[in-house]
């Protein structure tokens, strides 16, 4: 057999053979117990570890951690309500650190509206708290007139449909 370039193809067949002469392998737990009788002179101090059963969901203590403290929620409320257009993003409007943030910045700049940006990469606690605050897991997060509007995908859809321009005009006039 040869291909268009003239190189002959080689067919390779591999056959797997199993040997039935080898005895079946014991599970690791049996292998360890088989070794134990041969080590009677080992001091017990070398093996002080006693394995504990792993906690199950029913017995494991639940740890609830909320990054959104009342103080941080109050601060976010003030920032969002004191600015008409706020964008929580990765990076700054001058230097976005992700493509989605850059897209939303370009859209907002195309309308020549003033907007504030807050870089969520500077503070992990803020980033986690914002996810709880807006119930939105990703960034950027756009807020218009004190209300959460959406992320990049929603902003792009609203931009393409003309809805974003109407909302921004209402926001700037209120």
Short mmCIF file of C-alpha atoms in Angstrom, two decimals:
data_model
loop_
_atom_site.label_atom_id
_atom_site.label_comp_id
_atom_site.label_asym_id
_atom_site.label_seq_id
_atom_site.Cartn_x
_atom_site.Cartn_y
_atom_site.Cartn_z
CA UNK A 1 0.00 0.00 0.00
CA UNK A 2 1.34 3.51 -0.76
CA UNK A 3 -0.05 7.02 -0.50
CA UNK A 4 -0.10 9.80 -3.12
CA UNK A 5 3.45 10.88 -2.25
CA UNK A 6 4.80 7.39 -2.92
CA UNK A 7 5.60 6.44 0.68
CA UNK A 8 4.68 2.89 1.48
CA UNK A 9 2.36 2.48 4.42
CA UNK A 10 3.25 -0.12 6.98
CA UNK A 11 0.51 -1.99 8.76
CA UNK A 12 1.37 -2.82 12.33
CA UNK A 13 -0.57 -5.37 14.25
CA UNK A 14 -0.24 -5.70 17.96
CA UNK A 15 -1.51 -8.67 19.83
CA UNK A 16 -1.85 -8.71 23.56
CA UNK A 17 -1.12 -11.96 25.30
CA UNK A 18 -1.92 -12.70 28.88
CA UNK A 19 -0.04 -15.21 30.89
CA UNK A 20 -2.20 -17.49 32.97
CA UNK A 21 0.78 -18.88 34.89
CA UNK A 22 1.13 -15.84 37.16
CA UNK A 23 -1.00 -16.04 40.32
CA UNK A 24 -3.64 -13.32 40.78
CA UNK A 25 -2.45 -10.28 42.69
CA UNK A 26 -3.85 -9.74 46.18
CA UNK A 27 -5.52 -6.45 47.08
CA UNK A 28 -3.21 -3.95 48.89
CA UNK A 29 -5.02 -4.42 52.22
CA UNK A 30 -4.30 -8.15 52.15
CA UNK A 31 -0.71 -7.53 51.09
CA UNK A 32 -0.14 -5.29 54.14
CA UNK A 33 -1.76 -7.75 56.53
CA UNK A 34 0.43 -10.49 55.09
CA UNK A 35 3.52 -8.45 56.01
CA UNK A 36 2.42 -7.66 59.56
CA UNK A 37 3.15 -11.08 61.13
CA UNK A 38 6.70 -11.00 59.78
CA UNK A 39 7.43 -7.74 61.65
CA UNK A 40 6.71 -8.67 65.31
CA UNK A 41 9.83 -6.97 66.66
CA UNK A 42 8.86 -3.52 65.32
CA UNK A 43 8.24 -1.06 68.15
CA UNK A 44 4.72 0.34 68.22
CA UNK A 45 6.07 3.89 68.48
CA UNK A 46 7.02 3.81 64.83
CA UNK A 47 3.36 3.52 63.87
CA UNK A 48 1.47 5.86 66.25
CA UNK A 49 -0.95 6.96 63.53
CA UNK A 50 -4.43 5.53 63.82
CA UNK A 51 -6.57 6.28 60.79
CA UNK A 52 -9.80 8.09 61.60
CA UNK A 53 -12.95 7.63 59.55
CA UNK A 54 -13.50 10.44 57.05
CA UNK A 55 -16.42 12.70 57.92
CA UNK A 56 -19.46 12.29 55.74
CA UNK A 57 -21.81 15.06 54.73
CA UNK A 58 -24.07 14.12 57.63
CA UNK A 59 -21.25 14.38 60.22
CA UNK A 60 -19.03 17.06 58.68
CA UNK A 61 -19.39 20.50 60.23
CA UNK A 62 -20.67 23.04 57.74
CA UNK A 63 -18.60 26.16 57.35
CA UNK A 64 -20.46 29.09 55.96
CA UNK A 65 -18.34 31.97 54.81
CA UNK A 66 -19.77 35.08 53.31
CA UNK A 67 -17.44 37.67 51.86
CA UNK A 68 -20.32 40.15 51.79
CA UNK A 69 -20.18 41.65 55.25
CA UNK A 70 -22.75 44.29 56.24
CA UNK A 71 -20.03 46.97 56.09
CA UNK A 72 -18.95 45.93 52.59
CA UNK A 73 -22.56 45.76 51.42
CA UNK A 74 -23.12 49.30 52.69
CA UNK A 75 -20.00 50.50 50.87
CA UNK A 76 -21.07 48.82 47.63
CA UNK A 77 -24.53 50.39 47.95
CA UNK A 78 -22.94 53.83 48.30
CA UNK A 79 -20.57 53.36 45.34
CA UNK A 80 -23.30 52.05 43.06
CA UNK A 81 -25.92 54.65 43.96
CA UNK A 82 -23.52 57.62 43.91
CA UNK A 83 -22.52 56.97 40.27
CA UNK A 84 -24.89 56.72 37.31
CA UNK A 85 -22.81 54.08 35.51
CA UNK A 86 -20.44 51.76 37.38
CA UNK A 87 -18.47 48.89 35.88
CA UNK A 88 -16.82 46.33 38.13
CA UNK A 89 -14.20 44.81 35.87
CA UNK A 90 -10.84 43.12 35.59
CA UNK A 91 -8.41 45.98 35.12
CA UNK A 92 -9.20 49.62 34.48
CA UNK A 93 -10.90 51.46 31.63
CA UNK A 94 -7.45 52.58 30.48
CA UNK A 95 -5.99 49.06 30.70
CA UNK A 96 -8.59 46.24 30.76
CA UNK A 97 -7.18 42.90 31.90
CA UNK A 98 -9.66 40.65 30.09
CA UNK A 99 -11.42 40.63 26.75
CA UNK A 100 -14.94 40.76 28.21
CA UNK A 101 -14.10 43.80 30.33
CA UNK A 102 -12.48 45.44 27.31
CA UNK A 103 -15.62 44.84 25.22
CA UNK A 104 -17.92 46.51 27.77
CA UNK A 105 -15.50 49.45 28.16
CA UNK A 106 -15.45 49.98 24.37
CA UNK A 107 -19.26 49.89 24.26
CA UNK A 108 -19.58 52.46 27.05
CA UNK A 109 -16.93 54.70 25.49
CA UNK A 110 -18.81 54.58 22.17
CA UNK A 111 -21.75 56.34 23.88
CA UNK A 112 -19.49 59.03 25.41
CA UNK A 113 -21.09 58.58 28.83
CA UNK A 114 -19.09 59.13 32.00
CA UNK A 115 -18.61 55.90 33.93
CA UNK A 116 -16.63 54.70 36.89
CA UNK A 117 -14.65 51.47 36.89
CA UNK A 118 -13.51 49.42 39.84
CA UNK A 119 -10.76 46.85 39.38
CA UNK A 120 -11.84 43.61 41.07
CA UNK A 121 -8.36 42.11 40.61
CA UNK A 122 -7.01 44.40 43.34
CA UNK A 123 -9.10 42.83 46.11
CA UNK A 124 -10.12 39.16 46.37
CA UNK A 125 -12.64 39.86 49.13
CA UNK A 126 -14.35 42.52 46.99
CA UNK A 127 -14.47 40.14 44.02
CA UNK A 128 -16.14 37.40 46.09
CA UNK A 129 -18.52 39.85 47.79
CA UNK A 130 -19.67 41.26 44.44
CA UNK A 131 -20.60 37.79 43.23
CA UNK A 132 -22.92 37.49 46.23
CA UNK A 133 -24.12 41.10 46.00
CA UNK A 134 -25.29 40.78 42.39
CA UNK A 135 -25.92 37.01 42.30
CA UNK A 136 -23.80 37.07 39.16
CA UNK A 137 -20.71 34.80 39.08
CA UNK A 138 -18.54 36.54 36.47
CA UNK A 139 -17.01 39.88 35.61
CA UNK A 140 -17.49 42.49 34.27
CA UNK A 141 -20.63 43.58 36.09
CA UNK A 142 -22.40 46.69 34.86
CA UNK A 143 -24.64 48.80 37.11
CA UNK A 144 -26.90 51.48 35.67
CA UNK A 145 -28.62 54.02 37.92
CA UNK A 146 -28.03 51.91 41.04
CA UNK A 147 -29.31 48.64 39.52
CA UNK A 148 -27.39 45.62 38.30
CA UNK A 149 -27.70 45.45 34.51
CA UNK A 150 -25.62 42.41 33.56
CA UNK A 151 -22.33 41.08 32.30
CA UNK A 152 -20.63 41.28 28.93
CA UNK A 153 -23.05 39.06 27.02
CA UNK A 154 -26.14 40.98 28.17
CA UNK A 155 -24.43 44.32 27.51
CA UNK A 156 -23.47 43.27 23.97
CA UNK A 157 -27.02 42.06 23.23
CA UNK A 158 -28.52 45.29 24.57
CA UNK A 159 -26.01 47.32 22.56
CA UNK A 160 -26.85 45.48 19.34
CA UNK A 161 -30.60 45.82 19.87
CA UNK A 162 -30.44 49.53 20.76
CA UNK A 163 -31.81 48.91 24.27
CA UNK A 164 -28.56 49.96 25.96
CA UNK A 165 -28.59 53.38 24.28
CA UNK A 166 -32.14 54.01 25.54
CA UNK A 167 -31.23 52.92 29.06
CA UNK A 168 -28.12 55.08 29.12
CA UNK A 169 -30.09 58.11 27.93
CA UNK A 170 -32.67 57.56 30.69
CA UNK A 171 -29.90 57.02 33.22
CA UNK A 172 -28.03 60.19 32.31
CA UNK A 173 -31.24 62.28 32.36
CA UNK A 174 -32.47 61.05 35.75
#
